[in-house]
CSV table of C-alpha atoms in Angstrom, one decimal:
chain,number,residue,atom,x,y,z
A,1,MET,CA,30.7,12.9,9.2
A,2,ALA,CA,30.0,12.8,5.0
A,3,LYS,CA,26.9,13.7,4.4
A,4,ILE,CA,25.7,13.0,0.7
A,5,GLY,CA,23.2,13.2,-1.8
A,6,ILE,CA,22.3,10.4,-4.3
A,7,PHE,CA,21.0,11.8,-7.0
A,8,GLY,CA,19.8,9.6,-10.0
A,9,GLY,CA,17.9,10.1,-13.5
A,10,THR,CA,18.2,8.8,-17.1
A,11,PHE,CA,19.8,12.0,-17.5
A,12,ASN,CA,18.9,11.7,-21.5
A,13,PRO,CA,20.9,14.5,-21.5
A,14,ILE,CA,21.9,16.1,-18.0
A,15,HIS,CA,20.5,19.5,-18.9
A,16,ASN,CA,21.2,22.9,-17.0
A,17,GLY,CA,18.4,22.1,-14.8
A,18,HIS,CA,19.4,19.5,-13.2
A,19,LEU,CA,22.8,21.2,-12.3
A,20,ILE,CA,20.7,24.0,-11.0
A,21,VAL,CA,18.4,22.2,-8.6
A,22,GLY,CA,21.3,19.6,-7.5
A,23,ARG,CA,23.4,23.3,-6.4
A,24,ASP,CA,19.9,24.0,-4.2
A,25,VAL,CA,19.4,20.9,-2.6
A,26,ARG,CA,23.3,20.7,-1.6
A,27,ARG,CA,23.2,24.0,-0.2
A,28,GLY,CA,19.7,23.6,1.6
A,29,PHE,CA,20.9,20.1,3.3
A,30,SER,CA,24.5,21.2,4.0
A,31,LEU,CA,25.7,18.2,1.6
A,32,ASP,CA,29.4,17.6,1.2
A,33,ILE,CA,28.4,16.6,-2.6
A,34,VAL,CA,25.9,15.4,-4.7
A,35,CYS,CA,26.5,12.1,-6.6
A,36,LEU,CA,25.0,11.9,-10.3
A,37,ILE,CA,23.7,8.7,-11.4
A,38,PRO,CA,22.8,7.5,-14.4
A,39,ALA,CA,20.6,4.5,-15.0
A,40,ALA,CA,21.9,1.9,-17.3
A,41,VAL,CA,18.4,0.7,-18.1
A,42,PRO,CA,16.0,3.0,-17.1
A,43,PRO,CA,12.7,0.5,-15.8
A,44,HIS,CA,10.5,3.2,-16.4
A,45,LYS,CA,11.4,4.4,-19.7
A,46,GLU,CA,11.1,3.2,-23.7
A,47,SER,CA,14.5,2.1,-24.3
A,48,ARG,CA,14.1,3.2,-27.7
A,49,ASP,CA,14.0,6.9,-26.6
A,50,VAL,CA,17.1,6.9,-24.7
A,51,ALA,CA,20.5,7.7,-25.6
A,52,LYS,CA,23.1,4.5,-25.2
A,53,ALA,CA,24.0,4.1,-21.2
A,54,GLU,CA,27.3,5.4,-22.1
A,55,TYR,CA,27.0,8.5,-23.9
A,56,ARG,CA,24.7,9.1,-20.9
A,57,MET,CA,27.0,8.6,-18.3
A,58,GLU,CA,29.8,10.6,-20.3
A,59,MET,CA,27.5,13.7,-20.7
A,60,THR,CA,26.8,13.7,-17.3
A,61,ARG,CA,31.0,13.5,-16.7
A,62,LEU,CA,31.4,16.5,-18.6
A,63,ALA,CA,28.7,18.8,-17.4
A,64,VAL,CA,30.4,18.7,-13.9
A,65,GLU,CA,34.0,18.0,-14.7
A,66,GLY,CA,35.8,20.2,-12.4
A,67,ASP,CA,33.1,21.2,-9.9
A,68,PRO,CA,33.0,20.6,-6.6
A,69,ASP,CA,29.6,20.0,-5.5
A,70,PHE,CA,29.0,17.2,-7.5
A,71,SER,CA,30.5,13.2,-8.7
A,72,VAL,CA,29.7,10.9,-10.8
A,73,SER,CA,28.8,7.1,-10.0
A,74,ASP,CA,28.7,3.9,-13.1
A,75,VAL,CA,27.3,1.7,-10.6
A,76,GLU,CA,24.4,1.1,-12.7
A,77,LEU,CA,26.2,0.5,-16.1
A,78,LYS,CA,28.0,-1.9,-14.1
A,79,ARG,CA,25.2,-4.0,-12.7
A,80,SER,CA,23.6,-6.0,-15.5
A,81,GLY,CA,19.7,-5.6,-16.2
A,82,PRO,CA,17.3,-2.8,-14.8
A,83,SER,CA,18.4,0.1,-13.0
A,84,TYR,CA,16.7,-0.4,-8.9
A,85,THR,CA,17.1,2.6,-6.5
A,86,ILE,CA,16.9,-0.3,-3.7
A,87,ASP,CA,20.2,-2.2,-5.4
A,88,THR,CA,22.0,1.2,-5.8
A,89,ILE,CA,21.3,2.4,-1.9
A,90,GLY,CA,22.5,-1.1,-1.4
A,91,HIS,CA,25.7,-0.4,-2.7
A,92,PHE,CA,26.8,2.8,-1.3
A,93,GLU,CA,26.1,1.4,2.2
A,94,SER,CA,27.9,-1.6,1.7
A,95,PHE,CA,30.9,0.5,1.3
A,96,LEU,CA,30.4,3.9,2.8
A,97,PRO,CA,31.8,4.9,6.6
A,98,ASN,CA,29.3,4.1,9.2
A,99,ASP,CA,29.2,7.5,10.5
A,100,SER,CA,28.4,8.5,6.8
A,101,GLU,CA,24.9,9.7,5.7
A,102,LEU,CA,23.3,9.0,2.6
A,103,PHE,CA,20.0,10.9,1.1
A,104,PHE,CA,18.4,10.2,-1.6
A,105,ILE,CA,17.0,13.1,-3.8
A,106,VAL,CA,13.8,12.9,-6.3
A,107,GLY,CA,11.9,14.9,-8.1
A,108,MET,CA,7.9,15.2,-7.2
A,109,ASP,CA,6.6,13.7,-10.1
A,110,ALA,CA,8.5,10.1,-9.5
A,111,PHE,CA,8.1,10.3,-5.8
A,112,LEU,CA,4.5,9.9,-6.7
A,113,ASP,CA,5.0,7.4,-8.8
A,114,ILE,CA,6.9,5.5,-5.8
A,115,GLU,CA,4.8,2.4,-5.1
A,116,THR,CA,5.9,1.5,-9.0
A,117,TRP,CA,9.5,1.2,-8.3
A,118,LYS,CA,10.9,-2.6,-7.0
A,119,SER,CA,10.8,-2.7,-3.3
A,120,TYR,CA,9.5,0.7,-2.9
A,121,LYS,CA,8.5,0.1,0.7
A,122,ASP,CA,11.7,-0.8,1.7
A,123,LEU,CA,13.8,2.5,0.7
A,124,PHE,CA,11.8,4.1,3.1
A,125,GLN,CA,13.1,2.1,5.8
A,126,GLU,CA,17.2,2.5,4.7
A,127,VAL,CA,17.3,6.2,3.2
A,128,PRO,CA,15.8,9.8,4.3
A,129,PHE,CA,14.3,11.5,1.2
A,130,ILE,CA,14.5,14.7,-0.7
A,131,VAL,CA,11.7,15.1,-2.5
A,132,MET,CA,11.8,18.5,-4.7
A,133,SER,CA,9.0,20.9,-6.0
A,134,ARG,CA,9.1,23.7,-7.3
A,135,PRO,CA,7.6,26.5,-5.1
A,136,GLY,CA,4.3,27.6,-4.7
A,137,SER,CA,2.8,23.8,-4.6
A,138,ALA,CA,-0.6,23.5,-4.0
A,139,SER,CA,-2.5,23.5,-0.4
A,140,CYS,CA,-4.9,20.8,1.0
A,141,GLY,CA,-8.0,22.6,2.4
A,142,ASP,CA,-6.5,22.9,5.6
A,143,GLY,CA,-3.9,24.9,3.9
A,144,ARG,CA,-1.1,22.7,4.6
A,145,LYS,CA,1.5,22.6,1.5
A,146,TRP,CA,1.9,19.4,-0.6
A,147,LYS,CA,-1.3,17.9,-0.9
A,148,LEU,CA,-0.2,14.8,-2.8
A,149,PRO,CA,2.8,13.8,-1.2
A,150,CYS,CA,0.6,13.9,2.1
A,151,GLU,CA,-1.9,11.7,0.8
A,152,MET,CA,0.7,9.3,-1.1
A,153,ILE,CA,2.7,8.6,2.3
A,154,SER,CA,-0.3,8.4,4.1
A,155,SER,CA,-1.8,5.7,2.0
A,156,ARG,CA,0.8,3.7,0.0
A,157,VAL,CA,3.6,4.0,2.6
A,158,SER,CA,2.6,4.4,6.0
A,159,ALA,CA,-0.3,6.1,8.2
A,160,LYS,CA,2.2,7.1,10.8
A,161,TYR,CA,3.8,9.3,9.2
A,162,ARG,CA,3.5,13.0,10.5
A,163,PHE,CA,4.2,16.2,9.0
A,164,ASP,CA,6.5,18.5,11.0
A,165,LYS,CA,5.4,21.9,9.1
A,166,GLU,CA,8.5,24.0,10.6
A,167,LYS,CA,10.8,21.4,9.6
A,168,ASN,CA,8.7,20.9,6.1
A,169,ALA,CA,9.3,16.9,6.6
A,170,PHE,CA,7.5,13.9,7.5
A,171,PHE,CA,8.6,11.8,10.4
A,172,HIS,CA,7.7,8.5,11.1
A,173,PRO,CA,8.4,6.4,14.8
A,174,GLU,CA,11.0,3.5,12.6
A,175,LYS,CA,11.4,4.6,9.2
A,176,LYS,CA,13.1,7.4,8.1
A,177,PRO,CA,12.3,11.2,7.3
A,178,VAL,CA,10.9,12.6,3.8
A,179,TYR,CA,11.9,15.7,3.4
A,180,LEU,CA,9.9,18.2,1.5
A,181,PHE,CA,11.9,20.9,-0.8
A,182,ASP,CA,11.9,23.8,-3.1
A,183,VAL,CA,13.4,24.0,-5.7
A,184,THR,CA,14.8,27.0,-8.0
A,185,PRO,CA,12.4,26.4,-11.0
A,186,VAL,CA,13.9,25.7,-14.1
A,187,ASP,CA,11.9,25.3,-17.6
A,188,ILE,CA,13.9,22.6,-18.8
A,189,SER,CA,13.5,19.3,-19.4
A,190,SER,CA,15.4,17.0,-21.3
A,191,THR,CA,12.6,16.5,-23.7
A,192,MET,CA,12.8,19.5,-25.1
A,193,ILE,CA,16.0,19.6,-25.5
A,194,ARG,CA,15.6,16.0,-27.7
A,195,LYS,CA,12.5,17.5,-29.5
A,196,ARG,CA,14.9,21.1,-30.0
A,197,ILE,CA,18.1,18.6,-31.2
A,198,GLY,CA,15.1,17.1,-34.0
A,199,LYS,CA,13.9,19.6,-35.1
A,200,GLY,CA,17.4,21.6,-35.8
A,201,GLN,CA,17.4,24.1,-33.2
A,202,ASP,CA,19.7,25.7,-31.2
A,203,ILE,CA,20.4,24.1,-27.2
A,204,ASP,CA,22.2,27.0,-26.0
A,205,GLY,CA,21.9,27.6,-22.4
A,206,LEU,CA,19.7,24.6,-21.5
A,207,VAL,CA,22.7,22.3,-21.4
A,208,PRO,CA,26.5,22.9,-20.4
A,209,ASP,CA,28.2,23.5,-23.8
A,210,LYS,CA,30.7,20.5,-23.4
A,211,VAL,CA,27.6,18.7,-23.4
A,212,LYS,CA,26.6,20.4,-26.4
A,213,GLU,CA,29.2,19.5,-28.4
A,214,TYR,CA,28.8,16.1,-27.1
A,215,ILE,CA,25.7,15.6,-28.5
A,216,LYS,CA,26.8,17.3,-32.0
A,217,GLN,CA,30.1,15.0,-32.0
A,218,LYS,CA,28.2,11.5,-31.3
A,219,GLY,CA,24.7,12.9,-33.4
A,220,LEU,CA,22.9,12.1,-30.9
A,221,TYR,CA,19.0,12.5,-30.9
A,222,VAL,CA,18.3,14.0,-34.8
């Protein structure tokens, strides 16, 4: 049985932080591979701030070239219109063997905003979530961690979800689990990188060397 993590994003550009947390999740959940999926038309981003999809795809490929922890899919580039997660999950379910197990990897900020996503409640019927956050998240008043996702899941998805402290996950009698997972704190963001490039500052150590060279070659973010 293959265990596959689906890790989508704008990747504008992909950076070392994405790779670090992706490896954290792969090891933590014994995934066979983490599949990176650049969005073609991110529905929640201003398009003027986003590099062309083919550039972001190539940067993602260069970032993980030869790395057995990752693969890259262009499924969202091949579809017309905005890139919706529910459609991407359906794509993978349509061709993977029945004994494969998919996990949807998402950052905490994006997860807390999930009610703005297309058909977001259907996602909880289709695929387990792995929600990434930094260690030391604030606790609820009764000592539970992850206050905001606790409240969001109960009020926006289903009050039948119950939190299992030992497994650090929410479980539901009919829906898929939501796993909460601390990843390595990394003080890197795509916004930071774009700003540094725009100011003519160095980005060594923030992105893989091949990505840095590609950004320079294409004149991106200047």
